[in-house]
JSON list of C-alpha atoms in Angstrom, two decimals:
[
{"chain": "A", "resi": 1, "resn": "UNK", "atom": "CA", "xyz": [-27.88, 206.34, -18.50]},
{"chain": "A", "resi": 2, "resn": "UNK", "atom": "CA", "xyz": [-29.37, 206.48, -21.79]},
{"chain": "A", "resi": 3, "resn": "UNK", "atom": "CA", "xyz": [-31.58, 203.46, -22.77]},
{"chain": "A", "resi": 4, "resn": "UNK", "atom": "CA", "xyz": [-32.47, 202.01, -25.86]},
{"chain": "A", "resi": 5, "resn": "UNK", "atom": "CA", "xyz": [-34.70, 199.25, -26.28]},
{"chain": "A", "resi": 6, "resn": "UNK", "atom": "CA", "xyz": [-35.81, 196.74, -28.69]},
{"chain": "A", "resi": 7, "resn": "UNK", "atom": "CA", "xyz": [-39.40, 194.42, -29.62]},
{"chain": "A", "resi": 8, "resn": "UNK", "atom": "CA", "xyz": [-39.32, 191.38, -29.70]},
{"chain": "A", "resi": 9, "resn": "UNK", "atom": "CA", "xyz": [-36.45, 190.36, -28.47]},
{"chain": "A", "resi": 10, "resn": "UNK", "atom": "CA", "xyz": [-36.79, 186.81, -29.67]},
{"chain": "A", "resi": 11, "resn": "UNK", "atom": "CA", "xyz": [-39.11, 185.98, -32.61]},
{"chain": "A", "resi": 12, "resn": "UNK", "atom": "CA", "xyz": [-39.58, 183.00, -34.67]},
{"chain": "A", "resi": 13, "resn": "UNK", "atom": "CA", "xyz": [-41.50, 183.43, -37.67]},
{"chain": "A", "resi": 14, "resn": "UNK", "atom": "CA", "xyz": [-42.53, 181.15, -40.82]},
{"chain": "A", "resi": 15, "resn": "UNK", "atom": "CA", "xyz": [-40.89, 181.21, -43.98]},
{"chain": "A", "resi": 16, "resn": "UNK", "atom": "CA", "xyz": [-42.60, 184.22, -46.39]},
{"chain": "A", "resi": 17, "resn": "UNK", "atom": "CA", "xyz": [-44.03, 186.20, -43.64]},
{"chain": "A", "resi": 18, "resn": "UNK", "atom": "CA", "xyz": [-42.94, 189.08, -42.71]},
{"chain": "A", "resi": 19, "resn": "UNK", "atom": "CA", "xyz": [-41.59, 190.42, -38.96]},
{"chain": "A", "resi": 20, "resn": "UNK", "atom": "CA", "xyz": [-41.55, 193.64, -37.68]},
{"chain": "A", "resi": 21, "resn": "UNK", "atom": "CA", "xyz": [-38.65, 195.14, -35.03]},
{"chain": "A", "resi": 22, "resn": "UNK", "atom": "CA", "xyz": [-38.81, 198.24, -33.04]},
{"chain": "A", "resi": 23, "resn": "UNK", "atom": "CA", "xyz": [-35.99, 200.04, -31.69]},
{"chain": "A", "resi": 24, "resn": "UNK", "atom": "CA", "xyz": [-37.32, 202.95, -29.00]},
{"chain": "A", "resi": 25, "resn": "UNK", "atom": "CA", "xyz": [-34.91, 205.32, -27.09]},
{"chain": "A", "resi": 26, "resn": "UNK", "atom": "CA", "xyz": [-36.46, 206.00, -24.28]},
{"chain": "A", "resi": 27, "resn": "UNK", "atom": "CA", "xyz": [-35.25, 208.83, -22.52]},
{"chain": "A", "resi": 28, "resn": "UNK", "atom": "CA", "xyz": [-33.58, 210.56, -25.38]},
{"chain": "A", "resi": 29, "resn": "UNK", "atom": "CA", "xyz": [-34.32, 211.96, -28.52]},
{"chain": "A", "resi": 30, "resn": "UNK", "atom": "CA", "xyz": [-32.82, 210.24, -31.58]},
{"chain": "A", "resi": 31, "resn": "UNK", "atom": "CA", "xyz": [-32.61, 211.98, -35.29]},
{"chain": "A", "resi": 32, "resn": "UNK", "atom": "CA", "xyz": [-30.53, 209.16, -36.50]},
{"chain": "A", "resi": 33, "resn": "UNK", "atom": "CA", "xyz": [-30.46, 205.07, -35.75]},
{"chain": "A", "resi": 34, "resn": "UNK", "atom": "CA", "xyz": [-28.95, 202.55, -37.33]},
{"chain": "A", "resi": 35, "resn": "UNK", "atom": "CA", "xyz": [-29.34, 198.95, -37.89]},
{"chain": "A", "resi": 36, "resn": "UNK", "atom": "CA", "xyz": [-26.91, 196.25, -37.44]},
{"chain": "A", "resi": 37, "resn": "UNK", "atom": "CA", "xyz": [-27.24, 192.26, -38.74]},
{"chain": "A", "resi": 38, "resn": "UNK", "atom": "CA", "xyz": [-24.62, 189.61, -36.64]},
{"chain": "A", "resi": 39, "resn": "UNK", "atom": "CA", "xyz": [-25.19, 186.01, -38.17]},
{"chain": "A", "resi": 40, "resn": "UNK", "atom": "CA", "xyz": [-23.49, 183.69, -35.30]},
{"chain": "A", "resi": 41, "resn": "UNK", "atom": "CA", "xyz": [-20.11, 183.94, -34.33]},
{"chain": "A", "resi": 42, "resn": "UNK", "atom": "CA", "xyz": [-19.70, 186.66, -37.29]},
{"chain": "A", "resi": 43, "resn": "UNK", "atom": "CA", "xyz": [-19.33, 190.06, -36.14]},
{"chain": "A", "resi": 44, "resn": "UNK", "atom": "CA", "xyz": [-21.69, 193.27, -36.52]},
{"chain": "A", "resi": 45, "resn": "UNK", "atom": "CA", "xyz": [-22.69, 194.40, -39.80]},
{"chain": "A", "resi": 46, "resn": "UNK", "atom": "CA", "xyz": [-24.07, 197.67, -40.88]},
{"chain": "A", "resi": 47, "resn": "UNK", "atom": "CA", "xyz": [-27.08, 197.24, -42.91]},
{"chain": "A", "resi": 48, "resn": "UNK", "atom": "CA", "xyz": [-28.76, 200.66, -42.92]},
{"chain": "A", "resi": 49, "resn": "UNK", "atom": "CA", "xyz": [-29.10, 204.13, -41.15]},
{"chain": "A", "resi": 50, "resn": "UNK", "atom": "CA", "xyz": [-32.34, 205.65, -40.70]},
{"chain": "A", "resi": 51, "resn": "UNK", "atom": "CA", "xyz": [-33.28, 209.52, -40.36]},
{"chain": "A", "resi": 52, "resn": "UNK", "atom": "CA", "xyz": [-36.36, 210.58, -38.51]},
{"chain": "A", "resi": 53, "resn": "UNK", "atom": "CA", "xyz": [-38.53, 211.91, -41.60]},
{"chain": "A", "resi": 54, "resn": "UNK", "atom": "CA", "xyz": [-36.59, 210.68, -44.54]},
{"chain": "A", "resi": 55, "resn": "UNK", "atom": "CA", "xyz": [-35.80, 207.39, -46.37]},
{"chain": "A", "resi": 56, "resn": "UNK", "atom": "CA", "xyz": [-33.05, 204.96, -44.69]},
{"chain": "A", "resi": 57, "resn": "UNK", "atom": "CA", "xyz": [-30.00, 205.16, -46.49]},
{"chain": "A", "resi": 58, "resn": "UNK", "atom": "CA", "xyz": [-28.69, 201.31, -47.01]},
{"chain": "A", "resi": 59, "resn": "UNK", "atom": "CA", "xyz": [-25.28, 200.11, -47.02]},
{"chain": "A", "resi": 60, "resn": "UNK", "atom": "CA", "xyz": [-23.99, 198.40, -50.44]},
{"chain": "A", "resi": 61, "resn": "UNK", "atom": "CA", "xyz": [-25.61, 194.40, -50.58]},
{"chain": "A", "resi": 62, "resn": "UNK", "atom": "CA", "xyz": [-28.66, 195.44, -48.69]},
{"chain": "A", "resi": 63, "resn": "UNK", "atom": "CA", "xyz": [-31.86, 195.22, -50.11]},
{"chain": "A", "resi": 64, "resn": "UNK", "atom": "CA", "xyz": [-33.72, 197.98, -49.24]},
{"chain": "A", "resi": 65, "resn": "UNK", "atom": "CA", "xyz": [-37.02, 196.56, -50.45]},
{"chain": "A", "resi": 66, "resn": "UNK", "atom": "CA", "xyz": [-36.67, 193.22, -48.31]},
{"chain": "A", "resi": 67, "resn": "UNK", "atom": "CA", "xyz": [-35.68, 195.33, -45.09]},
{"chain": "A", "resi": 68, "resn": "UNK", "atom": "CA", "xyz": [-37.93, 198.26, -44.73]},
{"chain": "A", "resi": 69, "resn": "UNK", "atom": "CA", "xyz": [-37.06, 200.76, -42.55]},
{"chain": "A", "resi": 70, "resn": "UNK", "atom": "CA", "xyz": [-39.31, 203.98, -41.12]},
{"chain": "A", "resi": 71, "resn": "UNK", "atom": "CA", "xyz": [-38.15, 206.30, -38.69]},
{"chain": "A", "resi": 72, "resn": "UNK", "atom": "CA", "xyz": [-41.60, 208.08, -37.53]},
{"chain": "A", "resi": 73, "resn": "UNK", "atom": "CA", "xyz": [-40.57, 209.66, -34.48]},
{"chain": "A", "resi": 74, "resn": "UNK", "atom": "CA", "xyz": [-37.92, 211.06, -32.95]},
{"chain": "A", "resi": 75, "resn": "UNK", "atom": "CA", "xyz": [-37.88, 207.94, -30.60]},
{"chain": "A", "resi": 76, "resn": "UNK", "atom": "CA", "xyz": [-38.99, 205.17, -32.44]},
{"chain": "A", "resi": 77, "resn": "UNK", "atom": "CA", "xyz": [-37.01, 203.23, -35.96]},
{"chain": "A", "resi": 78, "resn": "UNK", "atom": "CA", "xyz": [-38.70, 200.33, -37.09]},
{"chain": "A", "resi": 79, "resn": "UNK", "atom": "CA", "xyz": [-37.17, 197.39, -38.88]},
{"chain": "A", "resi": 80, "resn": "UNK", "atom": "CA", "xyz": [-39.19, 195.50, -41.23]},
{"chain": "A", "resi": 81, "resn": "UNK", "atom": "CA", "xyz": [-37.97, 192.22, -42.72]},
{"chain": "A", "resi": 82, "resn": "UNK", "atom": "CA", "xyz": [-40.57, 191.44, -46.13]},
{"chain": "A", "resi": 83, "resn": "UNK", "atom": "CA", "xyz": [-41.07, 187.37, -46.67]},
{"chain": "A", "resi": 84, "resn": "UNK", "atom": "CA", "xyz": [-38.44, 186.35, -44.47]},
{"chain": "A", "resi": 85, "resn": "UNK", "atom": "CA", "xyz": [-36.68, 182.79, -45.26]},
{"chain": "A", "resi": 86, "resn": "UNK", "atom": "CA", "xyz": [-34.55, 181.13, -43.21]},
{"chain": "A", "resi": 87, "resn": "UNK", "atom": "CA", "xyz": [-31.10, 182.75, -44.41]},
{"chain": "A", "resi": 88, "resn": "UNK", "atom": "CA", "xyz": [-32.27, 185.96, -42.50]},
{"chain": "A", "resi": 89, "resn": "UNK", "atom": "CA", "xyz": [-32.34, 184.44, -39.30]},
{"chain": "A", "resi": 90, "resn": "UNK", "atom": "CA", "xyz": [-29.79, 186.40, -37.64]},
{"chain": "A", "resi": 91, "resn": "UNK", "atom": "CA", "xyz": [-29.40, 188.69, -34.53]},
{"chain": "A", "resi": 92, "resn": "UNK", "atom": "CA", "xyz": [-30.68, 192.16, -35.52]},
{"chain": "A", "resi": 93, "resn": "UNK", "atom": "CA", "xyz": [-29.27, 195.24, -32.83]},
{"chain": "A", "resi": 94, "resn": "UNK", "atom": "CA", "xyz": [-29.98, 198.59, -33.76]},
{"chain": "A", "resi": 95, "resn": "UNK", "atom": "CA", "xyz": [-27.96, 201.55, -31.96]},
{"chain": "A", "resi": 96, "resn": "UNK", "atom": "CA", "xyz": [-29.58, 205.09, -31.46]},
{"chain": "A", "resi": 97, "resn": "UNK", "atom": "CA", "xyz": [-27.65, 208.53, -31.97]},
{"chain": "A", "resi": 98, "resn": "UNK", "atom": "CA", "xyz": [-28.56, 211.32, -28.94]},
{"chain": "A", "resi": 99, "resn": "UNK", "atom": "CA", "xyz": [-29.82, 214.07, -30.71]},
{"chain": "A", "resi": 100, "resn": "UNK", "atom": "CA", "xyz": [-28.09, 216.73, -28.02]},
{"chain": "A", "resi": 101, "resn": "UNK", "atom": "CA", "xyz": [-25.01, 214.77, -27.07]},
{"chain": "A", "resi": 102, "resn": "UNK", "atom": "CA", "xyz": [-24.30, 212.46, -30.47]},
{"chain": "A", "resi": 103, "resn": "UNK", "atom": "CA", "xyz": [-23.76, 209.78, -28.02]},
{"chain": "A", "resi": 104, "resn": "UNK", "atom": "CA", "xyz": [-24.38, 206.83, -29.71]},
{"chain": "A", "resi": 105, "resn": "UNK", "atom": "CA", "xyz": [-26.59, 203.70, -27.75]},
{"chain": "A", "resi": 106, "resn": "UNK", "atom": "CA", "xyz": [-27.28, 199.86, -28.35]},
{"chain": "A", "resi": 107, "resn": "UNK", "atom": "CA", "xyz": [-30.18, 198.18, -28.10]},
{"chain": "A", "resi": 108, "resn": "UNK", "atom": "CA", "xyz": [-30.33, 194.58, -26.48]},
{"chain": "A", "resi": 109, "resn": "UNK", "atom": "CA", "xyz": [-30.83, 193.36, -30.03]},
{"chain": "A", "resi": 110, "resn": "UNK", "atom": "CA", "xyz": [-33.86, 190.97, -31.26]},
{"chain": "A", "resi": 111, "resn": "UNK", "atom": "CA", "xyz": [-33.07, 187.45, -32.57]},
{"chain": "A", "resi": 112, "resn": "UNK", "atom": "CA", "xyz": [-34.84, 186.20, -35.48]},
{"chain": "A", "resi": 113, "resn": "UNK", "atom": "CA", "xyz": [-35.44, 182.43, -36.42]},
{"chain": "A", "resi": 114, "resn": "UNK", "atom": "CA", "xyz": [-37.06, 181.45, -39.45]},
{"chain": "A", "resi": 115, "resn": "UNK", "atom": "CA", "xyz": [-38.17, 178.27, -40.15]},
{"chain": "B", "resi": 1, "resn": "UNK", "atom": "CA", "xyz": [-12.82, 202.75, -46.74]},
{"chain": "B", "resi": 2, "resn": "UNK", "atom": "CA", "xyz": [-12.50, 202.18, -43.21]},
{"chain": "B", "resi": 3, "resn": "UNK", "atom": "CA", "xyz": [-11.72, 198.58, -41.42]},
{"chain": "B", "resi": 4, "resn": "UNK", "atom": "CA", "xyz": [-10.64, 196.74, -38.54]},
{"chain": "B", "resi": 5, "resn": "UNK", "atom": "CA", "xyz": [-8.78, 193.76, -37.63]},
{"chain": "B", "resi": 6, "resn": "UNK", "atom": "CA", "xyz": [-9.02, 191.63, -34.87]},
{"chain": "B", "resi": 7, "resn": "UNK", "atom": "CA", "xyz": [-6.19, 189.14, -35.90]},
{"chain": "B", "resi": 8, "resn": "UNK", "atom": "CA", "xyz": [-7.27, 186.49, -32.80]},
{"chain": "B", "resi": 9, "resn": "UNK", "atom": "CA", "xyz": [-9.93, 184.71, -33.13]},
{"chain": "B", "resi": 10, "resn": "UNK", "atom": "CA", "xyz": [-10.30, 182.98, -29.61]},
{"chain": "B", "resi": 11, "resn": "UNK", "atom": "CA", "xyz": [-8.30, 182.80, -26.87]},
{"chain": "B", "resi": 12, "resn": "UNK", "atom": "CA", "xyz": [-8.51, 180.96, -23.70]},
{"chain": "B", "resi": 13, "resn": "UNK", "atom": "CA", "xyz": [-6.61, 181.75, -20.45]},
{"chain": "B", "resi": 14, "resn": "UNK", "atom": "CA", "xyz": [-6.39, 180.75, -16.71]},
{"chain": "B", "resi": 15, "resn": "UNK", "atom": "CA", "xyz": [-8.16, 182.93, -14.16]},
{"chain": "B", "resi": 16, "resn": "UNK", "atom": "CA", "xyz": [-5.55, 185.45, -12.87]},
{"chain": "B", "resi": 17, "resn": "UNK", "atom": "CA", "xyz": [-3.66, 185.34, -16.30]},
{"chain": "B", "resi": 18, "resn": "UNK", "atom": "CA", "xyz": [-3.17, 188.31, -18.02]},
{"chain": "B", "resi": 19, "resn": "UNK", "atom": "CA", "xyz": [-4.18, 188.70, -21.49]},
{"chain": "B", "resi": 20, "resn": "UNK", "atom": "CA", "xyz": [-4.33, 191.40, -24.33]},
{"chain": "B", "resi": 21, "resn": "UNK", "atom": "CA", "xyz": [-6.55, 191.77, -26.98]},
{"chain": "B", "resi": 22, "resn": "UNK", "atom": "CA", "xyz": [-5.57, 193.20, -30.14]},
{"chain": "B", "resi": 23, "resn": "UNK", "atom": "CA", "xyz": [-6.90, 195.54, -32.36]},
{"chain": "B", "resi": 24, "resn": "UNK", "atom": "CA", "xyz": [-5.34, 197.02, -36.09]},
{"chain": "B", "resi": 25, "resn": "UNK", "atom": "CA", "xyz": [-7.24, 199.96, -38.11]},
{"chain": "B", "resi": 26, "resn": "UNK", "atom": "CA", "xyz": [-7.53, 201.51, -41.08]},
{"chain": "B", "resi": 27, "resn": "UNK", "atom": "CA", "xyz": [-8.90, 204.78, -41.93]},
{"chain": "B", "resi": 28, "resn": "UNK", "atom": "CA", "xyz": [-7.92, 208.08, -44.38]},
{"chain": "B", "resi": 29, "resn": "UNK", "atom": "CA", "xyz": [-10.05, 209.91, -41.88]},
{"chain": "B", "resi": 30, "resn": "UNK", "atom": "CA", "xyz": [-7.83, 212.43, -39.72]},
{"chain": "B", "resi": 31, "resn": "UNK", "atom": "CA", "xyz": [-10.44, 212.41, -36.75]},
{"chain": "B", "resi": 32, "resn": "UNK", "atom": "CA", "xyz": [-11.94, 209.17, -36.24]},
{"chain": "B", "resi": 33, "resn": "UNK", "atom": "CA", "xyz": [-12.93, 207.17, -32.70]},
{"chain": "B", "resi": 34, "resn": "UNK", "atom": "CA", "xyz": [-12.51, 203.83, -31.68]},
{"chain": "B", "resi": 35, "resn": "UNK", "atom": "CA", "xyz": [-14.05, 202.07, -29.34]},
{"chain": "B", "resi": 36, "resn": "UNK", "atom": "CA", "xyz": [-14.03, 198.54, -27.21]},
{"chain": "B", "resi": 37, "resn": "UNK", "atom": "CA", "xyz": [-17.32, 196.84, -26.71]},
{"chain": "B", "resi": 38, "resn": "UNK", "atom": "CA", "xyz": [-17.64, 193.23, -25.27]},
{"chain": "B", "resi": 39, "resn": "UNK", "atom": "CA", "xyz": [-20.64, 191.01, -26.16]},
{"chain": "B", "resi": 40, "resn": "UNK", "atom": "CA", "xyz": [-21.86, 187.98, -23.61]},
{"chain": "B", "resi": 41, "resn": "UNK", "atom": "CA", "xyz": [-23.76, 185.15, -24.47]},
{"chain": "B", "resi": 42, "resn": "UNK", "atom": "CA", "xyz": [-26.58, 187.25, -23.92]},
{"chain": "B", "resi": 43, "resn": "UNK", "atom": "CA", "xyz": [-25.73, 189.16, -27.06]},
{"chain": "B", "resi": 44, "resn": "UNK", "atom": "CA", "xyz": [-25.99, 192.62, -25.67]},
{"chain": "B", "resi": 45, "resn": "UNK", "atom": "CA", "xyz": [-23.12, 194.89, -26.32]},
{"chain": "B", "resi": 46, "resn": "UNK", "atom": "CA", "xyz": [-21.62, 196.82, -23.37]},
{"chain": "B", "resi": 47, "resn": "UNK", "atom": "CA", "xyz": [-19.53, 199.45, -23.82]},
{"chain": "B", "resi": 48, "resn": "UNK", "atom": "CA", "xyz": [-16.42, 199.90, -22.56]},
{"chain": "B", "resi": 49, "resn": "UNK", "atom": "CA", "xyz": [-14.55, 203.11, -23.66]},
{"chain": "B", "resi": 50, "resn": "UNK", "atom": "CA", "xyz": [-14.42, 205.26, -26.72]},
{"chain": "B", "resi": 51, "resn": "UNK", "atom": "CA", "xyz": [-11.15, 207.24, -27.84]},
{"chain": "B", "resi": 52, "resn": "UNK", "atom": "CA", "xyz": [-10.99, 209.65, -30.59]},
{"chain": "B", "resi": 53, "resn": "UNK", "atom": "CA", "xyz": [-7.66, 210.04, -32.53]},
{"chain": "B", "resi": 54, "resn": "UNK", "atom": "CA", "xyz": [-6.17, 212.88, -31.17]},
{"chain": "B", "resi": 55, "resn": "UNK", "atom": "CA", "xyz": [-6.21, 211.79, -27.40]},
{"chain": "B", "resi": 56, "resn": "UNK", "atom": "CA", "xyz": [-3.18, 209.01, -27.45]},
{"chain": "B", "resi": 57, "resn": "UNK", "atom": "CA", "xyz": [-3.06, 208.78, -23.66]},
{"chain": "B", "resi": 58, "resn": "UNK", "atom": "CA", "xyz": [-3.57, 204.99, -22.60]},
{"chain": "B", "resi": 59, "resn": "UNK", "atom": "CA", "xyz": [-6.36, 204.83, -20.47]},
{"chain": "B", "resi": 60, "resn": "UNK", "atom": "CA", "xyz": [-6.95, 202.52, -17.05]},
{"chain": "B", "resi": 61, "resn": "UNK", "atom": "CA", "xyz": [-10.30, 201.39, -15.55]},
{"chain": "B", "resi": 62, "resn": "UNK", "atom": "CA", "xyz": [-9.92, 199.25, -12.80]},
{"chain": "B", "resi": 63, "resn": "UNK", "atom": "CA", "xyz": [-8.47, 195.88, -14.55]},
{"chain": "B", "resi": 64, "resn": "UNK", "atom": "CA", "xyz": [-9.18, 196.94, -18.00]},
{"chain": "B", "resi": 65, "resn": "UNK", "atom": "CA", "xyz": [-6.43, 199.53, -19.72]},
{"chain": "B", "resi": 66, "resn": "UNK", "atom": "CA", "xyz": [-5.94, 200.80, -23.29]},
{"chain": "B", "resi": 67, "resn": "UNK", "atom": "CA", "xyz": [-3.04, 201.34, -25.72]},
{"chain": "B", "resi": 68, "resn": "UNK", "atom": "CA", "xyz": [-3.47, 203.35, -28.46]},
{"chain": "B", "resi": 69, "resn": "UNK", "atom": "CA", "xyz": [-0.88, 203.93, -31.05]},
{"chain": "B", "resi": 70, "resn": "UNK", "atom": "CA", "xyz": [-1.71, 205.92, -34.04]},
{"chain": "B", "resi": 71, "resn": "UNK", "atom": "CA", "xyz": [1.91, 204.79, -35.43]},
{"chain": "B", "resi": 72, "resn": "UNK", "atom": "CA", "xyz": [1.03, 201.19, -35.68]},
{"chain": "B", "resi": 73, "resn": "UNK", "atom": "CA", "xyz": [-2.47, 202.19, -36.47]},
{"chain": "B", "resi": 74, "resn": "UNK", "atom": "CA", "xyz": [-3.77, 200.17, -33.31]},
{"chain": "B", "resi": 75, "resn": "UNK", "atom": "CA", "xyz": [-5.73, 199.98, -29.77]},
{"chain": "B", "resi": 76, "resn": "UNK", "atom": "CA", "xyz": [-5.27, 197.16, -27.97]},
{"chain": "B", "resi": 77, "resn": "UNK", "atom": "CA", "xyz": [-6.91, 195.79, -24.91]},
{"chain": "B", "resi": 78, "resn": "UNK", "atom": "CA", "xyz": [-5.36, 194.35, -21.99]},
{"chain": "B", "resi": 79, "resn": "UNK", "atom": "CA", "xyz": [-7.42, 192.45, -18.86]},
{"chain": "B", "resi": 80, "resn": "UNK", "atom": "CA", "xyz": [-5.33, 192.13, -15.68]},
{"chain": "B", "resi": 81, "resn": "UNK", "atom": "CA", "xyz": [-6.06, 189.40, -13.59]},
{"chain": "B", "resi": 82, "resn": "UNK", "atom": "CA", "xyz": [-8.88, 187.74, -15.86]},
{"chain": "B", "resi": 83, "resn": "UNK", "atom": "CA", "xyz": [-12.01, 186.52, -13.82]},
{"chain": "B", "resi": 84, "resn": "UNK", "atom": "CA", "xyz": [-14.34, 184.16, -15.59]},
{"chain": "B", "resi": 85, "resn": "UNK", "atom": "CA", "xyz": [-16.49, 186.55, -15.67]},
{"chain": "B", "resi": 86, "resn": "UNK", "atom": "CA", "xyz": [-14.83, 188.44, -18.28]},
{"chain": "B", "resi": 87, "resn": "UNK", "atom": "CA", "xyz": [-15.40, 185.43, -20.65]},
{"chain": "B", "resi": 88, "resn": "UNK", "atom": "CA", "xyz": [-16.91, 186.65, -23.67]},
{"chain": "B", "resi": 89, "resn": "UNK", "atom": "CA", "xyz": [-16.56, 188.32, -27.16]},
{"chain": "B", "resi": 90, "resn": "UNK", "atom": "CA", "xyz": [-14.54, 191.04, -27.64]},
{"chain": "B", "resi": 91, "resn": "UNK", "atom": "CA", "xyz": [-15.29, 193.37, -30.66]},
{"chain": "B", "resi": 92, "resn": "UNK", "atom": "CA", "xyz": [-12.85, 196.92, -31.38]},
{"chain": "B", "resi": 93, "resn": "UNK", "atom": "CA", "xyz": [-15.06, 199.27, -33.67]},
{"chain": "B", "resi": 94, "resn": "UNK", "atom": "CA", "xyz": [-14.17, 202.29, -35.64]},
{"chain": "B", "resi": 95, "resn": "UNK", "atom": "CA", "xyz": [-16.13, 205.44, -36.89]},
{"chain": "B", "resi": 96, "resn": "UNK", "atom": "CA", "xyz": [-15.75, 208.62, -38.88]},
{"chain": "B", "resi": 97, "resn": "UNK", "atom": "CA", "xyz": [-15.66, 211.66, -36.83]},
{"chain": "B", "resi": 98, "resn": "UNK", "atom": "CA", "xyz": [-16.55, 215.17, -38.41]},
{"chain": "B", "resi": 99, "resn": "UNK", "atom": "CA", "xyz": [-19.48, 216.96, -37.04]},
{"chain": "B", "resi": 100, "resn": "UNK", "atom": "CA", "xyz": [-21.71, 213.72, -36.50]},
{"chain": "B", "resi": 101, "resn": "UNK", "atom": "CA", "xyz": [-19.14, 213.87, -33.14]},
{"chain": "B", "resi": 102, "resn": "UNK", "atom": "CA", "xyz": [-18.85, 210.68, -31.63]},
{"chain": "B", "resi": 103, "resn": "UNK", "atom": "CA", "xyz": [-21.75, 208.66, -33.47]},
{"chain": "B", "resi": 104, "resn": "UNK", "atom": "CA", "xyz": [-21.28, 208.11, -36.60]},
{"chain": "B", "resi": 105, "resn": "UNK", "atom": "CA", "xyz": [-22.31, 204.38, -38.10]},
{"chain": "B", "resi": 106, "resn": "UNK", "atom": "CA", "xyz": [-19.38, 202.25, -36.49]},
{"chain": "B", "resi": 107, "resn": "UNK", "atom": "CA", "xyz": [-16.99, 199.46, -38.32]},
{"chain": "B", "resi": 108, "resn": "UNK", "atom": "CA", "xyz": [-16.68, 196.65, -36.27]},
{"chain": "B", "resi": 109, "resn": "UNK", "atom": "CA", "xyz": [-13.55, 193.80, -36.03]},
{"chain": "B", "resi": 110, "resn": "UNK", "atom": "CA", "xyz": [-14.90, 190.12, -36.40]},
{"chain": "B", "resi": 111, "resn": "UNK", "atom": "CA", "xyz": [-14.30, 190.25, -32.53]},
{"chain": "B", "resi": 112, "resn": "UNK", "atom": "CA", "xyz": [-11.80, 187.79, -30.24]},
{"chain": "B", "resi": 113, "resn": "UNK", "atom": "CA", "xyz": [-13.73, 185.29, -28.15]},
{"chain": "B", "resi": 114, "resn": "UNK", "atom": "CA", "xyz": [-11.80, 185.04, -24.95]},
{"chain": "B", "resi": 115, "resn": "UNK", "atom": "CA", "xyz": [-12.55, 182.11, -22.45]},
{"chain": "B", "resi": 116, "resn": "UNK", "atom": "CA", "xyz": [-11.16, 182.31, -19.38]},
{"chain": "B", "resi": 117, "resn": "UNK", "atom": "CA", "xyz": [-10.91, 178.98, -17.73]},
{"chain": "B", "resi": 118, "resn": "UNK", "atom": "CA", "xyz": [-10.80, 178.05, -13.86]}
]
């Protein structure tokens, strides 16, 4: 089956630096990810879809120049979060559409700490 | 604007109980899917089954089955015969259909925690 994966998978980072997540399909082709925020024992949350070769679109409440997003390739969405502080610790999945099939896959998600 | 409501918040059972999980929606959308994931400690979503809103038949896989109801605007999820294994969270998600097919950006419940005890 289609796999999707994510880097780092755990990070812990210091207040005002900045972390950056990958999100890779690896045996598919994917036009279109998005990116999800789950604070604990809080559900999923849509924060922002990104499109291979043209700026994320971000869903109301996000700030789009705190979480940067860039969709390079076809395979690879990166997540950005700009002077982190401890309120974005949070578990960050992203899910990746199949170009061919639309079938839609989650990564194992990355879980930021910062302290 | 689309949402979903997972009215139970946690729910604990004995092994070999049976227990359903339930799942409201709301959408002005005429073609829409919904779909069951369940998240273990681990955090990683697995997916159990997508419907879109013009197939109504329930749907059985193994001791998981379906029952959706486009009258009462839900899905619920039954486990037969609960194993510990199947303790974890629960979350029912709904997305747009059109031609983005299946994947559009997905509207998830707050999820049902279900503990199931020995």
């Amino acid at each position: 089956g289609a796999v999707v994966s994510q880097h780092p998978s755990r990070v812990i980072c210091k207040s005002g630096t900045s972390v950056k997540i990958e999100c890779r399909s690896l045996d598919f082709q994917a036009t279109t990810m998005f990116w999800y925020r789950q604070f604990p024992k809080q559900s999923l949350m849509l924060m922002a879809t990104s499109n291979e070769g043209s700026k994320a679109t971000y869903e109301q409440g996000v700030e789009k120049d705190k979480f940067l997003i860039n969709h390079a390739s076809l395979t690879l969405s990166t997540l950005t979060v700009t002077s982190a502080h401890p309120e974005d610790s949070s578990f960050y999945i992203c899910s990746a559409r199949d170009t061919r099939s639309y079938e839609q896959y989650f990564g194992p998600g990355t879980r930021l700490t910062v302290t | 604007a689309q949402k979903v409501t997972q009215a139970q918040t946690e729910i604990s059972v004995v092994e070999k109980e049976d227990v359903t999980l339930d799942c409201v929606y709301e959408t002005r959308d005429t073609t829409y899917y919904l779909f069951w994931y369940k998240q273990p400690p681990s955090g990683e979503l697995v997916f159990l089954i997508r419907r879109n809103s013009f197939d109504e038949q329930n749907e059985i896989s193994g001791r998981y089955s379906w029952n959706f109801q486009k009258s009462t605007s839900s899905f619920n999820f039954t486990i037969t015969a609960s194993q510990v294994v199947d303790s974890a969270v629960y979350f029912c998600a709904l997305s747009e259909g059109g031609n983005t097919g299946t994947a559009s950006k997905l509207t998830f419940g707050t999820g049902t925690r279900l503990q199931v005890m020995l």
